[in-house]
Amino acid sequence: MTVRAAWLLPTGQTREDTRLSPVGTMTPDGTLGTRPGVIPGGDALAAEGVGPMDVQLSTGRAVVQGTVVQGAYPVAVSSPETLTVGDGDQQFARIDTLVIRAYDGLYDTDGQTLAAVEVVPGAPDPAPVAPTLPPAVIPLWDIRVPAGASAGTGGIPWASALTDRRRWTVAAGGIVPRQSDTTPGPYVGAYRDTGSHLQRWDGTEWRDYPARPQWRDWSPTWTTSTGQRTPAWGNAQRTCRYLAADGVVHLSFEIVFGSSTAFGASPTTADNWRFSLPVPARTVTGAIGWAELTGGTQQRCVSRVRAATTNLFELDISSGSVGAAAQNGGIADSVSPWTWTTGHGFRGTAMYEPA
C-alpha cells in the first residue's frame, strides 16, 4: 500500500501507518520524513548532574525519525531519568552523548521494541569529539568526561561538562524556538526564532524576517545647479552611508577635501553645489537634515540639507560662520561660505521619504 492513513481503516492499521501519517507534531523533512527533535514546552529534556558520575534528564517529549519508510516515533519521558556515566579513561578525555533512542525489532537487530534514554560513549582522544550515533536516535546533551574521572576522584565537573545539543521541532507551520545553527530548514517558508528575531528558510539559507535593513555605502555625484564649472572629488576622503527602511531613508556623510579636489571656478552666476541622493525623494523638501561646514579650526557654520530636486540635495547656509573675516552666505559653492581648499570639508545627516 502506497497511500497510508491513520484512524481511517476499520481494521488492519499498522504501526507504520500511524507513524507515517501526520499525527500530532510533524514538521515535514522531505516528502515522507519528519523533522526529529524535542517538542518545546518549559525546559523540556533538560540535563543536570546529580552525582559524581550521575546525570538526570528531566521530563519532555520528542520525535525520533527512523529511516524514511520506517517513519517517526513520538516519545515522551514522563518522569526524570537518572543515568550513570562510565568512568573516564586514564589518559585522555572523551565526549559521551545523552540520547533518546527508538528500538524497533522490525528494522534493527536488537530484538527490542521500546524507547529508551541512553548515554552513548565516545572515544578517548587528545582532542575528543562526540560519538557517531546509531539510527533512530536524537542527541540531547554532550558530556565531557575528563581523563581519570570517577566517583572516587570527584567525578565529572557538571557545571562545565554539559553541551546542549537539543534540536527543537514543532508542528508544520510552527516557529521553531531558540535555533541559531546552520541546520537547513525543512521546507521553503519554514520559520525559526534565533532568540532575538525571526528567520525564514528560502530554500538556500536562513534569512532574517522581515528582512532587516542594512547600512550601505554610497558615493554621491557632485555637480552644480547650472551644470557648469563642475567640481570633482579627486582624492577627497568620503565616508557616506545610508539605510532605507519602512518608508524612510536615513543618510550620513563626511567629506574631507584633498589636494587633487577641484572645486569649480568662482561663479559669475549661482553655481550652487549639488550632490546626488542615494535614493530618490518623493518630493522637493526645504529641510531634510543638517550639516556642519568646516573651513579649518577657526571657520565653521551650519547649513540645512535640502532636497533641491527629487534626486539632488544642496547645503543651504543657515548660520554665520565663525572666523575673523566676513564670509559669503546662500548655498554652498566654490566660494561660499569661504574659498575652499585642502583639508576643508563638511559632515551631516538627513532623513526623508523616498519616492
mmCIF file of C-alpha atoms in Angstrom:
data_model
loop_
_atom_site.group_PDB
_atom_site.id
_atom_site.type_symbol
_atom_site.label_atom_id
_atom_site.label_comp_id
_atom_site.label_asym_id
_atom_site.label_seq_id
_atom_site.Cartn_x
_atom_site.Cartn_y
_atom_site.Cartn_z
ATOM 1 C CA MET A 1 0.000 0.000 0.000
ATOM 2 C CA THR A 2 1.450 3.384 -1.027
ATOM 3 C CA VAL A 3 -1.299 5.588 0.456
ATOM 4 C CA ARG A 4 -1.445 5.341 4.245
ATOM 5 C CA ALA A 5 -3.959 6.865 6.660
ATOM 6 C CA ALA A 6 -4.377 6.939 10.434
ATOM 7 C CA TRP A 7 -7.666 6.244 12.197
ATOM 8 C CA LEU A 8 -9.429 5.589 8.898
ATOM 9 C CA LEU A 9 -9.240 1.873 8.180
ATOM 10 C CA PRO A 10 -11.707 -0.199 10.264
ATOM 11 C CA THR A 11 -9.110 -2.976 10.589
ATOM 12 C CA GLY A 12 -5.528 -3.584 9.586
ATOM 13 C CA GLN A 13 -3.950 -0.282 10.572
ATOM 14 C CA THR A 14 -0.256 -0.881 11.207
ATOM 15 C CA ARG A 15 2.231 0.940 13.398
ATOM 16 C CA GLU A 16 3.870 2.171 10.199
ATOM 17 C CA ASP A 17 0.570 3.690 9.094
ATOM 18 C CA THR A 18 0.353 5.662 12.303
ATOM 19 C CA ARG A 19 3.962 6.845 12.224
ATOM 20 C CA LEU A 20 3.914 7.890 8.585
ATOM 21 C CA SER A 21 0.628 9.766 8.845
ATOM 22 C CA PRO A 22 0.917 13.381 10.114
ATOM 23 C CA VAL A 23 -0.480 12.871 13.598
ATOM 24 C CA GLY A 24 0.493 15.449 16.252
ATOM 25 C CA THR A 25 3.855 17.223 15.971
ATOM 26 C CA MET A 26 5.016 16.566 12.427
ATOM 27 C CA THR A 27 7.217 19.060 10.606
ATOM 28 C CA PRO A 28 7.932 17.814 7.071
ATOM 29 C CA ASP A 29 11.568 16.997 6.301
ATOM 30 C CA GLY A 30 11.307 15.736 2.761
ATOM 31 C CA THR A 31 8.291 14.100 1.165
ATOM 32 C CA LEU A 32 7.845 11.385 3.833
ATOM 33 C CA GLY A 33 10.351 12.277 6.524
ATOM 34 C CA THR A 34 9.661 14.181 9.731
ATOM 35 C CA ARG A 35 11.993 16.675 11.376
ATOM 36 C CA PRO A 36 13.276 14.963 14.529
ATOM 37 C CA GLY A 37 13.786 16.878 17.732
ATOM 38 C CA VAL A 38 12.489 17.977 21.102
ATOM 39 C CA ILE A 39 8.982 19.409 21.362
ATOM 40 C CA PRO A 40 9.175 22.785 23.163
ATOM 41 C CA GLY A 41 7.421 23.292 26.462
ATOM 42 C CA GLY A 42 9.164 24.562 29.579
ATOM 43 C CA ASP A 43 12.793 23.429 29.587
ATOM 44 C CA ALA A 44 11.991 20.079 28.026
ATOM 45 C CA LEU A 45 14.545 17.290 28.446
ATOM 46 C CA ALA A 46 16.996 19.450 30.394
ATOM 47 C CA ALA A 47 20.017 17.736 31.955
ATOM 48 C CA GLU A 48 21.900 18.265 35.213
ATOM 49 C CA GLY A 49 24.483 16.404 37.238
ATOM 50 C CA VAL A 50 23.012 14.797 40.365
ATOM 51 C CA GLY A 51 26.053 12.815 41.495
ATOM 52 C CA PRO A 52 29.768 12.484 40.772
ATOM 53 C CA MET A 53 29.047 10.359 37.678
ATOM 54 C CA ASP A 54 25.242 10.612 37.504
ATOM 55 C CA VAL A 55 23.214 12.777 35.128
ATOM 56 C CA GLN A 56 19.475 13.314 35.305
ATOM 57 C CA LEU A 57 17.250 14.064 32.312
ATOM 58 C CA SER A 58 14.038 15.966 33.011
ATOM 59 C CA THR A 59 10.626 15.252 31.532
ATOM 60 C CA GLY A 60 9.692 16.191 27.997
ATOM 61 C CA ARG A 61 8.543 14.975 24.614
ATOM 62 C CA ALA A 62 10.341 14.369 21.347
ATOM 63 C CA VAL A 63 10.005 12.948 17.841
ATOM 64 C CA VAL A 64 12.590 10.379 16.700
ATOM 65 C CA GLN A 65 12.862 9.792 12.945
ATOM 66 C CA GLY A 66 13.951 6.396 11.679
ATOM 67 C CA THR A 67 14.543 5.657 8.018
ATOM 68 C CA VAL A 68 12.139 7.261 5.569
ATOM 69 C CA VAL A 69 9.993 4.125 5.206
ATOM 70 C CA GLN A 70 10.292 3.434 8.945
ATOM 71 C CA GLY A 71 8.636 6.706 9.874
ATOM 72 C CA ALA A 72 8.817 8.808 13.057
ATOM 73 C CA TYR A 73 8.330 7.788 16.669
ATOM 74 C CA PRO A 74 6.612 10.107 19.163
ATOM 75 C CA VAL A 75 8.353 9.669 22.534
ATOM 76 C CA ALA A 76 7.586 11.024 25.998
ATOM 77 C CA VAL A 77 9.731 10.998 29.155
ATOM 78 C CA SER A 78 7.082 11.203 31.860
ATOM 79 C CA SER A 79 9.412 11.035 34.903
ATOM 80 C CA PRO A 80 13.020 12.218 35.343
ATOM 81 C CA GLU A 81 15.539 9.588 34.253
ATOM 82 C CA THR A 82 18.901 9.206 36.018
ATOM 83 C CA LEU A 83 21.815 7.554 34.212
ATOM 84 C CA THR A 84 25.357 6.746 35.306
ATOM 85 C CA VAL A 85 28.228 7.782 33.045
ATOM 86 C CA GLY A 86 31.139 5.380 32.709
ATOM 87 C CA ASP A 87 34.454 6.200 34.392
ATOM 88 C CA GLY A 88 36.918 8.299 32.461
ATOM 89 C CA ASP A 89 39.884 6.925 30.540
ATOM 90 C CA GLN A 90 43.144 7.021 32.449
ATOM 91 C CA GLN A 91 44.956 9.002 29.743
ATOM 92 C CA PHE A 92 42.542 11.022 27.616
ATOM 93 C CA ALA A 93 39.208 12.800 27.957
ATOM 94 C CA ARG A 94 36.207 11.698 25.919
ATOM 95 C CA ILE A 95 32.780 13.039 24.942
ATOM 96 C CA ASP A 96 29.663 10.956 25.567
ATOM 97 C CA THR A 97 26.221 11.863 24.193
ATOM 98 C CA LEU A 98 22.941 11.586 26.097
ATOM 99 C CA VAL A 99 20.255 10.485 23.628
ATOM 100 C CA ILE A 100 16.716 9.244 23.147
ATOM 101 C CA ARG A 101 16.647 6.071 21.079
ATOM 102 C CA ALA A 102 13.818 4.122 19.466
ATOM 103 C CA TYR A 103 14.309 0.354 19.213
ATOM 104 C CA ASP A 104 12.146 -1.433 16.644
ATOM 105 C CA GLY A 105 12.664 -5.136 16.027
ATOM 106 C CA LEU A 106 11.178 -4.798 12.545
ATOM 107 C CA TYR A 107 14.061 -2.558 11.449
ATOM 108 C CA ASP A 108 17.049 -3.274 13.703
ATOM 109 C CA THR A 109 18.787 -6.342 15.129
ATOM 110 C CA ASP A 110 18.494 -5.560 18.844
ATOM 111 C CA GLY A 111 15.350 -7.620 19.268
ATOM 112 C CA GLN A 112 13.541 -4.964 21.300
ATOM 113 C CA THR A 113 10.555 -2.730 20.763
ATOM 114 C CA LEU A 114 10.832 0.241 23.110
ATOM 115 C CA ALA A 115 12.016 3.812 23.542
ATOM 116 C CA ALA A 116 14.949 4.477 25.857
ATOM 117 C CA VAL A 117 17.205 7.189 27.233
ATOM 118 C CA GLU A 118 20.880 6.239 26.936
ATOM 119 C CA VAL A 119 24.423 7.536 27.195
ATOM 120 C CA VAL A 120 26.405 6.697 24.051
ATOM 121 C CA PRO A 121 30.124 6.685 24.963
ATOM 122 C CA GLY A 122 32.688 8.468 22.828
ATOM 123 C CA ALA A 123 36.305 7.506 22.205
ATOM 124 C CA PRO A 124 39.096 8.820 24.473
ATOM 125 C CA ASP A 125 41.337 11.150 22.488
ATOM 126 C CA PRO A 126 43.690 14.136 22.966
ATOM 127 C CA ALA A 127 41.043 16.129 21.033
ATOM 128 C CA PRO A 128 37.819 14.213 21.729
ATOM 129 C CA VAL A 129 34.716 14.513 19.580
ATOM 130 C CA ALA A 130 31.139 13.379 20.064
ATOM 131 C CA PRO A 131 30.451 9.769 19.033
ATOM 132 C CA THR A 132 28.770 8.711 15.810
ATOM 133 C CA LEU A 133 25.186 7.839 16.718
ATOM 134 C CA PRO A 134 23.159 4.816 15.589
ATOM 135 C CA PRO A 135 19.924 5.165 13.578
ATOM 136 C CA ALA A 136 16.615 6.253 15.162
ATOM 137 C CA VAL A 137 18.386 8.437 17.744
ATOM 138 C CA ILE A 138 18.231 12.116 18.623
ATOM 139 C CA PRO A 139 21.112 13.708 20.580
ATOM 140 C CA LEU A 140 20.191 15.776 23.636
ATOM 141 C CA TRP A 141 23.400 16.608 25.524
ATOM 142 C CA ASP A 142 27.127 16.048 25.103
ATOM 143 C CA ILE A 143 29.013 15.186 28.297
ATOM 144 C CA ARG A 144 32.746 15.835 28.517
ATOM 145 C CA VAL A 145 34.300 13.140 30.699
ATOM 146 C CA PRO A 146 37.788 14.131 31.940
ATOM 147 C CA ALA A 147 40.614 11.627 31.992
ATOM 148 C CA GLY A 148 40.567 9.664 35.235
ATOM 149 C CA ALA A 149 37.057 10.833 36.235
ATOM 150 C CA SER A 150 35.265 8.534 38.659
ATOM 151 C CA ALA A 151 33.138 8.723 41.783
ATOM 152 C CA GLY A 152 36.284 8.293 43.846
ATOM 153 C CA THR A 153 38.174 11.155 42.194
ATOM 154 C CA GLY A 154 35.420 13.753 42.396
ATOM 155 C CA GLY A 155 33.568 12.762 39.243
ATOM 156 C CA ILE A 156 32.549 14.993 36.355
ATOM 157 C CA PRO A 157 32.590 18.815 36.773
ATOM 158 C CA TRP A 158 28.953 19.171 35.735
ATOM 159 C CA ALA A 159 28.929 22.983 35.663
ATOM 160 C CA SER A 160 31.161 22.923 32.565
ATOM 161 C CA ALA A 161 30.732 19.376 31.249
ATOM 162 C CA LEU A 162 27.336 19.632 29.534
ATOM 163 C CA THR A 163 26.823 20.948 25.990
ATOM 164 C CA ASP A 164 23.239 21.419 24.809
ATOM 165 C CA ARG A 165 22.532 19.576 21.551
ATOM 166 C CA ARG A 166 18.739 19.668 21.698
ATOM 167 C CA ARG A 167 17.190 20.418 18.348
ATOM 168 C CA TRP A 168 13.641 21.706 18.506
ATOM 169 C CA THR A 169 10.744 20.635 16.348
ATOM 170 C CA VAL A 170 7.154 21.870 16.045
ATOM 171 C CA ALA A 171 4.052 21.168 14.007
ATOM 172 C CA ALA A 172 4.081 22.161 10.341
ATOM 173 C CA GLY A 173 3.828 25.944 10.085
ATOM 174 C CA GLY A 174 5.011 26.454 13.652
ATOM 175 C CA ILE A 175 8.028 28.551 14.620
ATOM 176 C CA VAL A 176 10.999 26.563 15.880
ATOM 177 C CA PRO A 177 12.294 28.209 19.080
ATOM 178 C CA ARG A 178 15.844 29.051 20.087
ATOM 179 C CA GLN A 179 17.637 27.911 16.941
ATOM 180 C CA SER A 180 20.733 29.678 15.625
ATOM 181 C CA ASP A 181 22.732 26.862 13.997
ATOM 182 C CA THR A 182 23.259 26.261 10.279
ATOM 183 C CA THR A 183 20.928 23.253 10.018
ATOM 184 C CA PRO A 184 18.970 23.622 6.755
ATOM 185 C CA GLY A 185 15.286 24.400 7.029
ATOM 186 C CA PRO A 186 12.826 21.538 6.492
ATOM 187 C CA TYR A 187 10.927 23.319 3.711
ATOM 188 C CA VAL A 188 10.697 26.683 1.947
ATOM 189 C CA GLY A 189 8.704 29.018 4.170
ATOM 190 C CA ALA A 190 9.673 27.449 7.500
ATOM 191 C CA TYR A 191 10.363 29.915 10.327
ATOM 192 C CA ARG A 192 12.627 29.798 13.345
ATOM 193 C CA ASP A 193 13.321 32.007 16.358
ATOM 194 C CA THR A 194 17.002 32.787 16.952
ATOM 195 C CA GLY A 195 16.322 34.290 20.357
ATOM 196 C CA SER A 196 16.375 37.875 19.083
ATOM 197 C CA HIS A 197 14.452 37.784 15.785
ATOM 198 C CA LEU A 198 12.695 35.527 13.279
ATOM 199 C CA GLN A 199 14.280 33.908 10.240
ATOM 200 C CA ARG A 200 12.676 32.303 7.180
ATOM 201 C CA TRP A 201 14.166 29.434 5.160
ATOM 202 C CA ASP A 202 14.208 30.369 1.458
ATOM 203 C CA GLY A 203 15.438 27.010 0.177
ATOM 204 C CA THR A 204 19.095 28.013 0.325
ATOM 205 C CA GLU A 205 19.679 29.865 3.588
ATOM 206 C CA TRP A 206 18.001 31.302 6.666
ATOM 207 C CA ARG A 207 17.147 34.960 6.106
ATOM 208 C CA ASP A 208 16.020 37.488 8.684
ATOM 209 C CA TYR A 209 12.274 38.085 8.575
ATOM 210 C CA PRO A 210 11.173 40.671 7.984
ATOM 211 C CA ALA A 211 14.429 41.459 6.227
ATOM 212 C CA ARG A 212 16.430 43.722 8.485
ATOM 213 C CA PRO A 213 17.694 46.773 6.572
ATOM 214 C CA GLN A 214 21.434 47.148 6.196
ATOM 215 C CA TRP A 215 23.541 50.294 6.114
ATOM 216 C CA ARG A 216 25.116 50.638 2.672
ATOM 217 C CA ASP A 217 27.988 52.621 1.231
ATOM 218 C CA TRP A 218 27.013 55.450 -1.071
ATOM 219 C CA SER A 219 29.163 57.620 -3.357
ATOM 220 C CA PRO A 220 27.347 60.870 -4.221
ATOM 221 C CA THR A 221 27.961 62.544 -7.546
ATOM 222 C CA TRP A 222 28.977 66.221 -7.332
ATOM 223 C CA THR A 223 27.612 68.778 -9.755
ATOM 224 C CA THR A 224 26.250 72.344 -9.839
ATOM 225 C CA SER A 225 22.804 73.877 -10.274
ATOM 226 C CA THR A 226 23.832 75.301 -13.672
ATOM 227 C CA GLY A 227 25.680 72.216 -14.842
ATOM 228 C CA GLN A 228 28.753 74.446 -15.457
ATOM 229 C CA ARG A 229 32.156 74.643 -13.748
ATOM 230 C CA THR A 230 31.622 71.077 -12.482
ATOM 231 C CA PRO A 231 33.742 70.183 -9.438
ATOM 232 C CA ALA A 232 35.458 66.816 -8.908
ATOM 233 C CA TRP A 233 36.263 64.809 -5.775
ATOM 234 C CA GLY A 234 39.823 63.919 -6.687
ATOM 235 C CA ASN A 235 41.446 62.381 -3.619
ATOM 236 C CA ALA A 236 38.856 63.696 -1.164
ATOM 237 C CA GLN A 237 38.069 61.375 1.741
ATOM 238 C CA ARG A 238 34.412 60.328 1.583
ATOM 239 C CA THR A 239 32.504 58.366 4.202
ATOM 240 C CA CYS A 240 28.890 58.196 3.054
ATOM 241 C CA ARG A 241 26.317 55.647 4.265
ATOM 242 C CA TYR A 242 22.555 55.258 4.001
ATOM 243 C CA LEU A 243 19.779 52.991 5.216
ATOM 244 C CA ALA A 244 16.360 52.635 3.581
ATOM 245 C CA ALA A 245 13.725 51.069 5.841
ATOM 246 C CA ASP A 246 9.988 51.295 6.475
ATOM 247 C CA GLY A 247 9.406 54.163 4.049
ATOM 248 C CA VAL A 248 12.264 56.328 5.362
ATOM 249 C CA VAL A 249 15.794 56.946 4.092
ATOM 250 C CA HIS A 250 18.483 57.784 6.637
ATOM 251 C CA LEU A 251 21.828 59.026 5.392
ATOM 252 C CA SER A 252 25.077 60.332 6.818
ATOM 253 C CA PHE A 253 28.056 61.851 5.061
ATOM 254 C CA GLU A 254 31.506 63.156 5.908
ATOM 255 C CA ILE A 255 33.760 64.735 3.272
ATOM 256 C CA VAL A 256 37.329 65.975 3.696
ATOM 257 C CA PHE A 257 38.720 67.621 0.562
ATOM 258 C CA GLY A 258 42.107 66.512 -0.746
ATOM 259 C CA SER A 259 44.971 68.035 -2.667
ATOM 260 C CA SER A 260 43.533 66.998 -6.044
ATOM 261 C CA THR A 261 39.938 68.060 -5.321
ATOM 262 C CA ALA A 262 38.603 70.502 -7.944
ATOM 263 C CA PHE A 263 36.063 72.968 -6.509
ATOM 264 C CA GLY A 264 34.999 74.610 -9.773
ATOM 265 C CA ALA A 265 35.765 78.229 -10.750
ATOM 266 C CA SER A 266 34.319 81.164 -8.782
ATOM 267 C CA PRO A 267 30.899 81.622 -10.325
ATOM 268 C CA THR A 268 29.682 84.608 -12.227
ATOM 269 C CA THR A 269 26.184 83.164 -11.669
ATOM 270 C CA ALA A 270 24.908 80.909 -8.931
ATOM 271 C CA ASP A 271 26.774 77.628 -9.496
ATOM 272 C CA ASN A 272 25.380 76.109 -6.328
ATOM 273 C CA TRP A 273 26.897 72.756 -5.368
ATOM 274 C CA ARG A 274 24.572 69.776 -5.625
ATOM 275 C CA PHE A 275 25.022 66.184 -4.520
ATOM 276 C CA SER A 276 23.062 63.108 -5.533
ATOM 277 C CA LEU A 277 20.763 61.427 -3.036
ATOM 278 C CA PRO A 278 21.267 57.659 -2.570
ATOM 279 C CA VAL A 279 17.533 57.021 -3.195
ATOM 280 C CA PRO A 280 15.195 59.472 -4.982
ATOM 281 C CA ALA A 281 12.989 61.543 -2.678
ATOM 282 C CA ARG A 282 9.221 61.677 -3.036
ATOM 283 C CA THR A 283 9.107 65.482 -3.105
ATOM 284 C CA VAL A 284 11.359 68.538 -3.131
ATOM 285 C CA THR A 285 11.774 69.415 0.555
ATOM 286 C CA GLY A 286 13.195 72.551 2.157
ATOM 287 C CA ALA A 287 14.913 70.783 5.054
ATOM 288 C CA ILE A 288 15.712 67.084 5.324
ATOM 289 C CA GLY A 289 18.743 67.395 7.607
ATOM 290 C CA TRP A 290 21.671 69.453 8.860
ATOM 291 C CA ALA A 291 25.353 69.702 8.127
ATOM 292 C CA GLU A 292 28.433 71.362 9.563
ATOM 293 C CA LEU A 293 30.753 73.089 7.091
ATOM 294 C CA THR A 294 34.360 73.318 8.241
ATOM 295 C CA GLY A 295 36.993 75.606 6.774
ATOM 296 C CA GLY A 296 39.713 74.848 9.300
ATOM 297 C CA THR A 297 39.951 75.054 13.069
ATOM 298 C CA GLN A 298 38.540 78.611 13.172
ATOM 299 C CA GLN A 299 35.880 78.505 10.450
ATOM 300 C CA ARG A 300 32.628 76.632 10.924
ATOM 301 C CA CYS A 301 28.993 77.166 10.053
ATOM 302 C CA VAL A 302 25.723 75.263 9.991
ATOM 303 C CA SER A 303 23.660 74.558 6.896
ATOM 304 C CA ARG A 304 20.335 72.986 6.107
ATOM 305 C CA VAL A 305 20.378 69.914 3.901
ATOM 306 C CA ARG A 306 17.572 70.441 1.418
ATOM 307 C CA ALA A 307 16.284 68.354 -1.473
ATOM 308 C CA ALA A 308 16.719 70.776 -4.376
ATOM 309 C CA THR A 309 15.249 68.136 -6.704
ATOM 310 C CA THR A 310 13.991 64.632 -6.010
ATOM 311 C CA ASN A 311 17.473 63.346 -6.880
ATOM 312 C CA LEU A 312 19.825 66.081 -5.596
ATOM 313 C CA PHE A 313 20.444 67.916 -2.333
ATOM 314 C CA GLU A 314 22.119 71.243 -1.561
ATOM 315 C CA LEU A 315 23.727 72.774 1.542
ATOM 316 C CA ASP A 316 21.771 75.924 2.422
ATOM 317 C CA ILE A 317 23.989 78.023 4.731
ATOM 318 C CA SER A 318 21.878 78.819 7.770
ATOM 319 C CA SER A 319 24.217 80.474 10.275
ATOM 320 C CA GLY A 320 27.021 82.969 10.203
ATOM 321 C CA SER A 321 30.452 81.382 10.103
ATOM 322 C CA VAL A 322 32.982 81.505 12.890
ATOM 323 C CA GLY A 323 36.059 83.327 11.665
ATOM 324 C CA ALA A 324 37.992 86.564 11.580
ATOM 325 C CA ALA A 325 36.711 87.668 8.176
ATOM 326 C CA ALA A 326 33.178 88.150 6.898
ATOM 327 C CA GLN A 327 32.003 85.227 4.805
ATOM 328 C CA ASN A 328 29.544 84.685 1.985
ATOM 329 C CA GLY A 329 26.050 83.257 2.518
ATOM 330 C CA GLY A 330 23.485 81.469 0.359
ATOM 331 C CA ILE A 331 24.041 77.945 -0.994
ATOM 332 C CA ALA A 332 27.429 76.293 -0.565
ATOM 333 C CA ASP A 333 29.571 76.633 -3.672
ATOM 334 C CA SER A 334 33.253 77.131 -4.505
ATOM 335 C CA VAL A 335 33.428 80.460 -2.611
ATOM 336 C CA SER A 336 30.587 80.080 -0.100
ATOM 337 C CA PRO A 337 30.772 80.299 2.823
ATOM 338 C CA TRP A 338 34.502 80.699 2.052
ATOM 339 C CA THR A 339 37.005 79.757 -0.591
ATOM 340 C CA TRP A 340 37.503 76.054 -0.101
ATOM 341 C CA THR A 341 40.870 74.305 -0.057
ATOM 342 C CA THR A 342 42.601 71.097 1.016
ATOM 343 C CA GLY A 343 41.561 69.906 4.474
ATOM 344 C CA HIS A 344 38.218 71.736 4.444
ATOM 345 C CA GLY A 345 35.034 69.689 4.362
ATOM 346 C CA PHE A 346 31.551 69.057 5.663
ATOM 347 C CA ARG A 347 29.593 66.402 7.519
ATOM 348 C CA GLY A 348 25.918 65.873 8.210
ATOM 349 C CA THR A 349 22.861 63.687 8.377
ATOM 350 C CA ALA A 350 19.446 63.704 6.707
ATOM 351 C CA MET A 351 16.186 61.789 6.662
ATOM 352 C CA TYR A 352 13.455 61.860 4.037
ATOM 353 C CA GLU A 353 10.582 59.956 2.448
ATOM 354 C CA PRO A 354 11.662 58.024 -0.667
ATOM 355 C CA ALA A 355 9.774 58.072 -3.936
#
